[in-house]
Amino acid sequence: MIQLQSIVKQFKSKNGVFNAVDHVDIQVKKGEIHGVIGYSGAGKSTLIRCVNLLERPTSGKVIINGVDLTNASIEQLQQSRQKIGMIFQHFNLLKTATVYDNIAIPLKLLGYSRQDVEAKVTKYANIVGLSDKLASYPNQLSGGQKQRVAIARALSQEPEILLSDEATSALDPETTDSILDLLLEINEQLGITILLITHEMNVIQKICDYVYVLEKGKLVEHNTSIDLFTKPQHPTTQKFLNTISQRNLSDSLIEQLNLTGAVIRLTFVGESTGKPLIADVANHFNIQPNILAANIIELKNGIVGNIVVHINGTPSEINAITKYLTNNGVQIDMLGGTTNE
Ligand code: ADP
């Protein structure tokens, strides 16, 4: 369990002191995967580095499995840090060491016997799918393989928590997917709690149970993935969502289409994703809805669908249609258009 309570981290700049992290509260229960998303400079790296006190918060508490690290003795801090693994965007591997040694060296430094080191390296290289690369050097590996070495190295110390600092940001989309699959596997099979930071919504979409949106050091929104993808409140969250699904049409596009009636976004979640509701509406109200955009997003814990539709009808017809859809579990947002009454 990770508890960050009212974390503040101040830095000095030429304009004075500023809060890179500004009163942030986060709670990740054992076995969950939480993600912090934000633009560059939002404070994500600083925040995640506060979790293992690589960065000491200016104020606030970091509590890991009930131990307040911000007030812990050096021994307690060292013990707790061993339960926290970390992976990074640029992998942080030793270039002059083989894959075997990259995983083994930290274990040797921790005082494990040769047999124990060998057993752990073999086990975790196997879990990340690199058993046949133990004698290779980092420059003989692809980006995805390098990240797998870093993950094996983190896991070999058998942490309860894994911190991921933009671990997929330097990878192509396909490799990103394979690393995210690996993180999901680790979470499910080893029960490891994961806190990650990212600027990519597809990372959140694929593996997170819960999401925090960070802007200028502050949490501007946080919610379960399903609720955040269904009803994003803050403009920054909406912008991030638009990077993976077309939920809106721009005002100028709606104007160009010169539509009468209404442009409506229907958001489907849970049961309503499986119903042929557009066809129902067309039959029931004898109208021809025109689909302007549509997409479906697969989340870790469910599916969210969006359809932007133009319906030509009077305000009372449109009211009746939106009521019908709402009663069938569809979330309705009016995006524009004009009425012809
Ligand atoms: P992100 O990871 O979201 O890109 P960072 O946490 O790296 O954001 O940075 C947040 C802000 O804090 C930025 O304005 C950055 O320049 C500043 N910052 C980060 N580390 C330091 C530091 N050691 N000293 C001064 N300013 C810093």
GROMACS .gro file of C-alpha atoms and ligand atoms in nm:
model
  368
    1MET     CA    1   0.000   0.000   0.000
    2ILE     CA    2   0.133   0.342  -0.101
    3GLN     CA    3  -0.001   0.650   0.073
    4LEU     CA    4   0.114   0.995  -0.029
    5GLN     CA    5  -0.038   1.259   0.196
    6SER     CA    6  -0.036   1.624   0.095
    7ILE     CA    7   0.305   1.598  -0.073
    8VAL     CA    8   0.475   1.928  -0.155
    9LYS     CA    9   0.812   1.952  -0.328
   10GLN     CA   10   0.959   2.297  -0.372
   11PHE     CA   11   1.245   2.396  -0.596
   12LYS     CA   12   1.418   2.730  -0.637
   13SER     CA   13   1.405   2.897  -0.977
   14LYS     CA   14   1.530   3.238  -1.087
   15ASN     CA   15   1.183   3.376  -1.009
   16GLY     CA   16   1.190   3.239  -0.655
   17VAL     CA   17   1.060   2.924  -0.493
   18PHE     CA   18   0.792   2.719  -0.672
   19ASN     CA   19   0.598   2.403  -0.595
   20ALA     CA   20   0.690   2.133  -0.850
   21VAL     CA   21   0.448   1.910  -0.656
   22ASP     CA   22   0.169   2.089  -0.479
   23HIS     CA   23  -0.031   1.911  -0.206
   24VAL     CA   24  -0.076   1.580  -0.384
   25ASP     CA   25  -0.266   1.290  -0.222
   26ILE     CA   26  -0.242   0.942  -0.368
   27GLN     CA   27  -0.341   0.606  -0.227
   28VAL     CA   28  -0.262   0.279  -0.406
   29LYS     CA   29  -0.395  -0.036  -0.242
   30LYS     CA   30  -0.198  -0.361  -0.256
   31GLY     CA   31  -0.217  -0.525  -0.599
   32GLU     CA   32  -0.363  -0.224  -0.784
   33ILE     CA   33  -0.212  -0.035  -1.078
   34HIS     CA   34  -0.242   0.342  -1.060
   35GLY     CA   35  -0.121   0.592  -1.319
   36VAL     CA   36  -0.034   0.961  -1.303
   37ILE     CA   37  -0.067   1.140  -1.637
   38GLY     CA   38   0.043   1.491  -1.720
   39TYR     CA   39   0.227   1.702  -1.974
   40SER     CA   40   0.600   1.757  -1.961
   41GLY     CA   41   0.691   1.969  -1.659
   42ALA     CA   42   0.374   1.879  -1.468
   43GLY     CA   43   0.579   1.734  -1.181
   44LYS     CA   44   0.535   1.361  -1.251
   45SER     CA   45   0.901   1.258  -1.216
   46THR     CA   46   0.944   1.465  -0.904
   47LEU     CA   47   0.631   1.308  -0.755
   48ILE     CA   48   0.727   0.948  -0.828
   49ARG     CA   49   1.078   1.007  -0.695
   50CYS     CA   50   0.920   1.120  -0.368
   51VAL     CA   51   0.771   0.769  -0.321
   52ASN     CA   52   1.110   0.608  -0.249
   53LEU     CA   53   1.253   0.936  -0.120
   54LEU     CA   54   1.498   0.972  -0.409
   55GLU     CA   55   1.350   1.320  -0.376
   56ARG     CA   56   1.269   1.420  -0.017
   57PRO     CA   57   0.934   1.605  -0.004
   58THR     CA   58   0.941   1.956   0.139
   59SER     CA   59   0.631   1.862   0.337
   60GLY     CA   60   0.372   1.585   0.353
   61LYS     CA   61   0.401   1.217   0.436
   62VAL     CA   62   0.505   0.912   0.235
   63ILE     CA   63   0.368   0.599   0.401
   64ILE     CA   64   0.462   0.259   0.256
   65ASN     CA   65   0.291  -0.045   0.409
   66GLY     CA   66   0.217   0.159   0.722
   67VAL     CA   67   0.575   0.290   0.764
   68ASP     CA   68   0.611   0.668   0.744
   69LEU     CA   69   0.928   0.698   0.534
   70THR     CA   70   0.944   1.072   0.585
   71ASN     CA   71   1.009   1.011   0.957
   72ALA     CA   72   1.188   0.677   0.933
   73SER     CA   73   1.537   0.594   1.059
   74ILE     CA   74   1.804   0.520   0.796
   75GLU     CA   75   1.767   0.143   0.860
   76GLN     CA   76   1.388   0.156   0.822
   77LEU     CA   77   1.425   0.360   0.507
   78GLN     CA   78   1.673   0.109   0.360
   79GLN     CA   79   1.442  -0.181   0.448
   80SER     CA   80   1.141  -0.013   0.291
   81ARG     CA   81   1.338   0.084  -0.021
   82GLN     CA   82   1.417  -0.283  -0.081
   83LYS     CA   83   1.044  -0.341  -0.117
   84ILE     CA   84   1.024  -0.075  -0.389
   85GLY     CA   85   1.160  -0.149  -0.737
   86MET     CA   86   1.187   0.118  -1.006
   87ILE     CA   87   1.215   0.121  -1.385
   88PHE     CA   88   1.299   0.419  -1.604
   89GLN     CA   89   1.248   0.559  -1.953
   90HIS     CA   90   1.615   0.510  -2.047
   91PHE     CA   91   1.652   0.174  -1.872
   92ASN     CA   92   1.963   0.272  -1.667
   93LEU     CA   93   2.159  -0.044  -1.756
   94LEU     CA   94   2.535  -0.089  -1.715
   95LYS     CA   95   2.666  -0.081  -2.073
   96THR     CA   96   2.982  -0.280  -1.997
   97ALA     CA   97   2.798  -0.561  -1.815
   98THR     CA   98   2.610  -0.855  -1.966
   99VAL     CA   99   2.237  -0.906  -1.913
  100TYR     CA  100   2.327  -1.163  -1.645
  101ASP     CA  101   2.548  -0.916  -1.459
  102ASN     CA  102   2.304  -0.628  -1.495
  103ILE     CA  103   2.056  -0.837  -1.297
  104ALA     CA  104   2.315  -1.002  -1.070
  105ILE     CA  105   2.528  -0.706  -0.957
  106PRO     CA  106   2.266  -0.540  -0.731
  107LEU     CA  107   2.192  -0.882  -0.575
  108LYS     CA  108   2.563  -0.941  -0.508
  109LEU     CA  109   2.583  -0.596  -0.346
  110LEU     CA  110   2.292  -0.694  -0.121
  111GLY     CA  111   2.498  -0.992  -0.002
  112TYR     CA  112   2.313  -1.284  -0.167
  113SER     CA  113   2.513  -1.605  -0.213
  114ARG     CA  114   2.634  -1.707  -0.560
  115GLN     CA  115   2.369  -1.982  -0.581
  116ASP     CA  116   2.090  -1.746  -0.474
  117VAL     CA  117   2.204  -1.486  -0.726
  118GLU     CA  118   2.209  -1.747  -1.002
  119ALA     CA  119   1.866  -1.881  -0.907
  120LYS     CA  120   1.712  -1.534  -0.903
  121VAL     CA  121   1.873  -1.420  -1.228
  122THR     CA  122   1.753  -1.739  -1.400
  123LYS     CA  123   1.399  -1.707  -1.260
  124TYR     CA  124   1.344  -1.342  -1.347
  125ALA     CA  125   1.519  -1.353  -1.686
  126ASN     CA  126   1.276  -1.634  -1.766
  127ILE     CA  127   0.973  -1.432  -1.646
  128VAL     CA  128   1.066  -1.140  -1.873
  129GLY     CA  129   1.144  -1.376  -2.164
  130LEU     CA  130   1.520  -1.318  -2.188
  131SER     CA  131   1.666  -1.656  -2.087
  132ASP     CA  132   1.853  -1.678  -2.417
  133LYS     CA  133   2.011  -1.330  -2.384
  134LEU     CA  134   2.198  -1.364  -2.056
  135ALA     CA  135   2.540  -1.335  -2.222
  136SER     CA  136   2.444  -1.036  -2.440
  137TYR     CA  137   2.544  -0.677  -2.372
  138PRO     CA  138   2.287  -0.393  -2.368
  139ASN     CA  139   2.401  -0.256  -2.706
  140GLN     CA  140   2.312  -0.594  -2.861
  141LEU     CA  141   1.950  -0.562  -2.744
  142SER     CA  142   1.642  -0.379  -2.876
  143GLY     CA  143   1.476  -0.109  -2.663
  144GLY     CA  144   1.206  -0.350  -2.550
  145GLN     CA  145   1.464  -0.612  -2.451
  146LYS     CA  146   1.661  -0.349  -2.256
  147GLN     CA  147   1.346  -0.258  -2.065
  148ARG     CA  148   1.288  -0.629  -1.996
  149VAL     CA  149   1.637  -0.650  -1.840
  150ALA     CA  150   1.555  -0.348  -1.623
  151ILE     CA  151   1.227  -0.510  -1.519
  152ALA     CA  152   1.403  -0.839  -1.434
  153ARG     CA  153   1.660  -0.645  -1.233
  154ALA     CA  154   1.384  -0.466  -1.039
  155LEU     CA  155   1.190  -0.791  -0.981
  156SER     CA  156   1.494  -0.992  -0.871
  157GLN     CA  157   1.490  -0.802  -0.542
  158GLU     CA  158   1.134  -0.925  -0.493
  159PRO     CA  159   0.973  -0.587  -0.435
  160GLU     CA  160   0.611  -0.543  -0.328
  161ILE     CA  161   0.587  -0.218  -0.522
  162LEU     CA  162   0.710  -0.126  -0.869
  163LEU     CA  163   0.748   0.239  -0.969
  164SER     CA  164   0.753   0.304  -1.343
  165ASP     CA  165   0.896   0.638  -1.458
  166GLU     CA  166   0.781   0.669  -1.823
  167ALA     CA  167   0.901   0.310  -1.884
  168THR     CA  168   0.751   0.288  -2.233
  169SER     CA  169   0.811   0.644  -2.356
  170ALA     CA  170   1.122   0.556  -2.556
  171LEU     CA  171   0.959   0.253  -2.724
  172ASP     CA  172   0.760   0.208  -3.046
  173PRO     CA  173   0.386   0.134  -3.012
  174GLU     CA  174   0.417  -0.242  -3.059
  175THR     CA  175   0.700  -0.276  -2.807
  176THR     CA  176   0.508  -0.049  -2.570
  177ASP     CA  177   0.217  -0.293  -2.585
  178SER     CA  178   0.440  -0.591  -2.511
  179ILE     CA  179   0.599  -0.418  -2.210
  180LEU     CA  180   0.254  -0.316  -2.082
  181ASP     CA  181   0.141  -0.679  -2.118
  182LEU     CA  182   0.445  -0.783  -1.916
  183LEU     CA  183   0.362  -0.531  -1.642
  184LEU     CA  184   0.005  -0.664  -1.629
  185GLU     CA  185   0.137  -1.020  -1.600
  186ILE     CA  186   0.373  -0.921  -1.318
  187ASN     CA  187   0.090  -0.746  -1.140
  188GLU     CA  188  -0.146  -1.042  -1.173
  189GLN     CA  189   0.097  -1.327  -1.114
  190LEU     CA  190   0.327  -1.177  -0.850
  191GLY     CA  191   0.067  -0.944  -0.692
  192ILE     CA  192   0.298  -0.644  -0.726
  193THR     CA  193   0.146  -0.301  -0.673
  194ILE     CA  194   0.237  -0.060  -0.953
  195LEU     CA  195   0.247   0.319  -0.960
  196LEU     CA  196   0.344   0.464  -1.298
  197ILE     CA  197   0.383   0.803  -1.453
  198THR     CA  198   0.325   0.869  -1.821
  199HIS     CA  199   0.224   1.132  -2.075
  200GLU     CA  200   0.054   0.869  -2.292
  201MET     CA  201  -0.317   0.797  -2.252
  202ASN     CA  202  -0.283   0.452  -2.412
  203VAL     CA  203  -0.066   0.341  -2.118
  204ILE     CA  204  -0.339   0.446  -1.877
  205GLN     CA  205  -0.603   0.285  -2.096
  206LYS     CA  206  -0.432  -0.050  -2.113
  207ILE     CA  207  -0.323  -0.120  -1.757
  208CYS     CA  208  -0.449   0.127  -1.497
  209ASP     CA  209  -0.725   0.072  -1.243
  210TYR     CA  210  -0.713   0.433  -1.126
  211VAL     CA  211  -0.587   0.757  -1.280
  212TYR     CA  212  -0.456   1.091  -1.151
  213VAL     CA  213  -0.422   1.391  -1.383
  214LEU     CA  214  -0.137   1.621  -1.276
  215GLU     CA  215  -0.100   1.979  -1.396
  216LYS     CA  216   0.151   2.235  -1.265
  217GLY     CA  217   0.214   2.015  -0.964
  218LYS     CA  218  -0.153   1.982  -0.867
  219LEU     CA  219  -0.396   1.694  -0.913
  220VAL     CA  220  -0.672   1.844  -1.127
  221GLU     CA  221  -0.876   1.524  -1.148
  222HIS     CA  222  -0.859   1.165  -1.029
  223ASN     CA  223  -1.093   0.874  -1.073
  224THR     CA  224  -1.125   0.508  -1.162
  225SER     CA  225  -1.023   0.447  -1.525
  226ILE     CA  226  -1.379   0.365  -1.627
  227ASP     CA  227  -1.524   0.685  -1.475
  228LEU     CA  228  -1.240   0.902  -1.604
  229PHE     CA  229  -1.283   0.771  -1.960
  230THR     CA  230  -1.662   0.802  -1.940
  231LYS     CA  231  -1.703   1.142  -1.780
  232PRO     CA  232  -1.380   1.341  -1.786
  233GLN     CA  233  -1.436   1.673  -1.609
  234HIS     CA  234  -1.121   1.880  -1.643
  235PRO     CA  235  -1.020   2.026  -1.984
  236THR     CA  236  -0.673   1.867  -1.954
  237THR     CA  237  -0.826   1.523  -1.898
  238GLN     CA  238  -1.052   1.582  -2.199
  239LYS     CA  239  -0.751   1.678  -2.412
  240PHE     CA  240  -0.567   1.360  -2.311
  241LEU     CA  241  -0.875   1.154  -2.397
  242ASN     CA  242  -0.903   1.317  -2.736
  243THR     CA  243  -0.555   1.184  -2.817
  244ILE     CA  244  -0.693   0.829  -2.830
  245SER     CA  245  -1.058   0.872  -2.925
  246GLN     CA  246  -1.256   1.126  -3.120
  247ARG     CA  247  -1.509   1.243  -2.863
  248ASN     CA  248  -1.559   1.593  -2.999
  249LEU     CA  249  -1.600   1.767  -3.330
  250SER     CA  250  -1.445   2.111  -3.342
  251ASP     CA  251  -1.685   2.408  -3.344
  252SER     CA  252  -1.559   2.503  -3.692
  253LEU     CA  253  -1.634   2.154  -3.826
  254ILE     CA  254  -1.984   2.159  -3.679
  255GLU     CA  255  -2.032   2.503  -3.837
  256GLN     CA  256  -1.908   2.381  -4.177
  257LEU     CA  257  -2.147   2.086  -4.169
  258ASN     CA  258  -2.424   2.344  -4.131
  259LEU     CA  259  -2.652   2.096  -3.960
  260THR     CA  260  -3.004   2.148  -3.840
  261GLY     CA  261  -3.117   1.943  -3.546
  262ALA     CA  262  -2.855   1.836  -3.293
  263VAL     CA  263  -2.505   1.692  -3.275
  264ILE     CA  264  -2.495   1.461  -2.978
  265ARG     CA  265  -2.222   1.249  -2.821
  266LEU     CA  266  -2.344   0.917  -2.688
  267THR     CA  267  -2.112   0.746  -2.439
  268PHE     CA  268  -2.174   0.379  -2.386
  269VAL     CA  269  -2.033   0.191  -2.092
  270GLY     CA  270  -2.092  -0.156  -1.949
  271GLU     CA  271  -2.410  -0.327  -2.070
  272SER     CA  272  -2.512  -0.049  -2.309
  273THR     CA  273  -2.199  -0.113  -2.525
  274GLY     CA  274  -2.358  -0.438  -2.647
  275LYS     CA  275  -2.699  -0.298  -2.747
  276PRO     CA  276  -2.787  -0.187  -3.103
  277LEU     CA  277  -2.931   0.139  -2.970
  278ILE     CA  278  -2.877   0.356  -3.279
  279ALA     CA  279  -3.081   0.112  -3.488
  280ASP     CA  280  -3.344   0.104  -3.210
  281VAL     CA  281  -3.367   0.483  -3.211
  282ALA     CA  282  -3.398   0.492  -3.589
  283ASN     CA  283  -3.687   0.243  -3.582
  284HIS     CA  284  -3.858   0.370  -3.273
  285PHE     CA  285  -3.858   0.740  -3.373
  286ASN     CA  286  -3.853   0.693  -3.749
  287ILE     CA  287  -3.544   0.908  -3.802
  288GLN     CA  288  -3.212   0.858  -3.985
  289PRO     CA  289  -2.928   0.930  -3.742
  290ASN     CA  290  -2.606   1.024  -3.921
  291ILE     CA  291  -2.294   0.890  -3.747
  292LEU     CA  292  -2.015   1.150  -3.768
  293ALA     CA  293  -1.755   0.972  -3.553
  294ALA     CA  294  -1.740   0.652  -3.354
  295ASN     CA  295  -1.488   0.456  -3.153
  296ILE     CA  296  -1.456   0.199  -2.882
  297ILE     CA  297  -1.191   0.201  -2.607
  298GLU     CA  298  -1.088  -0.118  -2.431
  299LEU     CA  299  -0.983  -0.045  -2.075
  300LYS     CA  300  -0.827  -0.281  -1.824
  301ASN     CA  301  -1.160  -0.313  -1.643
  302GLY     CA  302  -1.421  -0.258  -1.915
  303ILE     CA  303  -1.519  -0.102  -2.244
  304VAL     CA  304  -1.624   0.255  -2.325
  305GLY     CA  305  -1.778   0.347  -2.660
  306ASN     CA  306  -1.838   0.693  -2.806
  307ILE     CA  307  -2.057   0.783  -3.101
  308VAL     CA  308  -2.100   1.138  -3.226
  309VAL     CA  309  -2.426   1.148  -3.413
  310HIS     CA  310  -2.629   1.407  -3.601
  311ILE     CA  311  -3.003   1.384  -3.555
  312ASN     CA  312  -3.231   1.601  -3.761
  313GLY     CA  313  -3.543   1.664  -3.559
  314THR     CA  314  -3.742   1.915  -3.365
  315PRO     CA  315  -3.635   1.999  -3.008
  316SER     CA  316  -3.918   1.786  -2.869
  317GLU     CA  317  -3.816   1.487  -3.088
  318ILE     CA  318  -3.455   1.527  -2.982
  319ASN     CA  319  -3.564   1.548  -2.619
  320ALA     CA  320  -3.760   1.226  -2.651
  321ILE     CA  321  -3.465   1.051  -2.822
  322THR     CA  322  -3.212   1.161  -2.560
  323LYS     CA  323  -3.452   1.052  -2.284
  324TYR     CA  324  -3.489   0.709  -2.448
  325LEU     CA  325  -3.111   0.670  -2.473
  326THR     CA  326  -3.051   0.789  -2.117
  327ASN     CA  327  -3.306   0.534  -1.993
  328ASN     CA  328  -3.102   0.268  -2.175
  329GLY     CA  329  -2.786   0.357  -1.984
  330VAL     CA  330  -2.629   0.587  -2.244
  331GLN     CA  331  -2.462   0.909  -2.134
  332ILE     CA  332  -2.564   1.205  -2.352
  333ASP     CA  333  -2.369   1.526  -2.420
  334MET     CA  334  -2.499   1.788  -2.663
  335LEU     CA  335  -2.209   1.906  -2.882
  336GLY     CA  336  -2.387   2.149  -3.111
  337GLY     CA  337  -2.606   2.201  -3.413
  338THR     CA  338  -2.910   2.421  -3.440
  339THR     CA  339  -3.274   2.336  -3.403
  340ASN     CA  340  -3.514   2.384  -3.691
  341GLU     CA  341  -3.794   2.516  -3.475
  342ADP     P1  342   0.756   1.596  -1.551
  342ADP     O1  343   0.815   1.468  -1.502
  342ADP     O2  344   0.607   1.599  -1.540
  342ADP     O3  345   0.804   1.636  -1.687
  342ADP     P2  346   0.932   1.715  -1.351
  342ADP     O4  347   0.893   1.654  -1.222
  342ADP     O5  348   1.053   1.663  -1.420
  342ADP     O6  349   0.806   1.712  -1.450
  342ADP     O7  350   0.951   1.871  -1.331
  342ADP     C1  351   0.852   1.955  -1.272
  342ADP     C2  352   0.909   2.096  -1.260
  342ADP     O8  353   1.012   2.097  -1.162
  342ADP     C3  354   0.969   2.148  -1.389
  342ADP     O9  355   0.943   2.287  -1.397
  342ADP     C4  356   1.118   2.123  -1.368
  342ADP    O10  357   1.195   2.216  -1.441
  342ADP     C5  358   1.132   2.145  -1.219
  342ADP     N1  359   1.242   2.066  -1.158
  342ADP     C6  360   1.253   1.932  -1.158
  342ADP     N2  361   1.363   1.893  -1.092
  342ADP     C7  362   1.424   2.008  -1.049
  342ADP     C8  363   1.542   2.033  -0.971
  342ADP     N3  364   1.619   1.936  -0.924
  342ADP     N4  365   1.571   2.164  -0.946
  342ADP     C9  366   1.491   2.264  -0.989
  342ADP     N5  367   1.379   2.245  -1.061
  342ADP    C10  368   1.345   2.119  -1.090
   0.00000   0.00000   0.00000
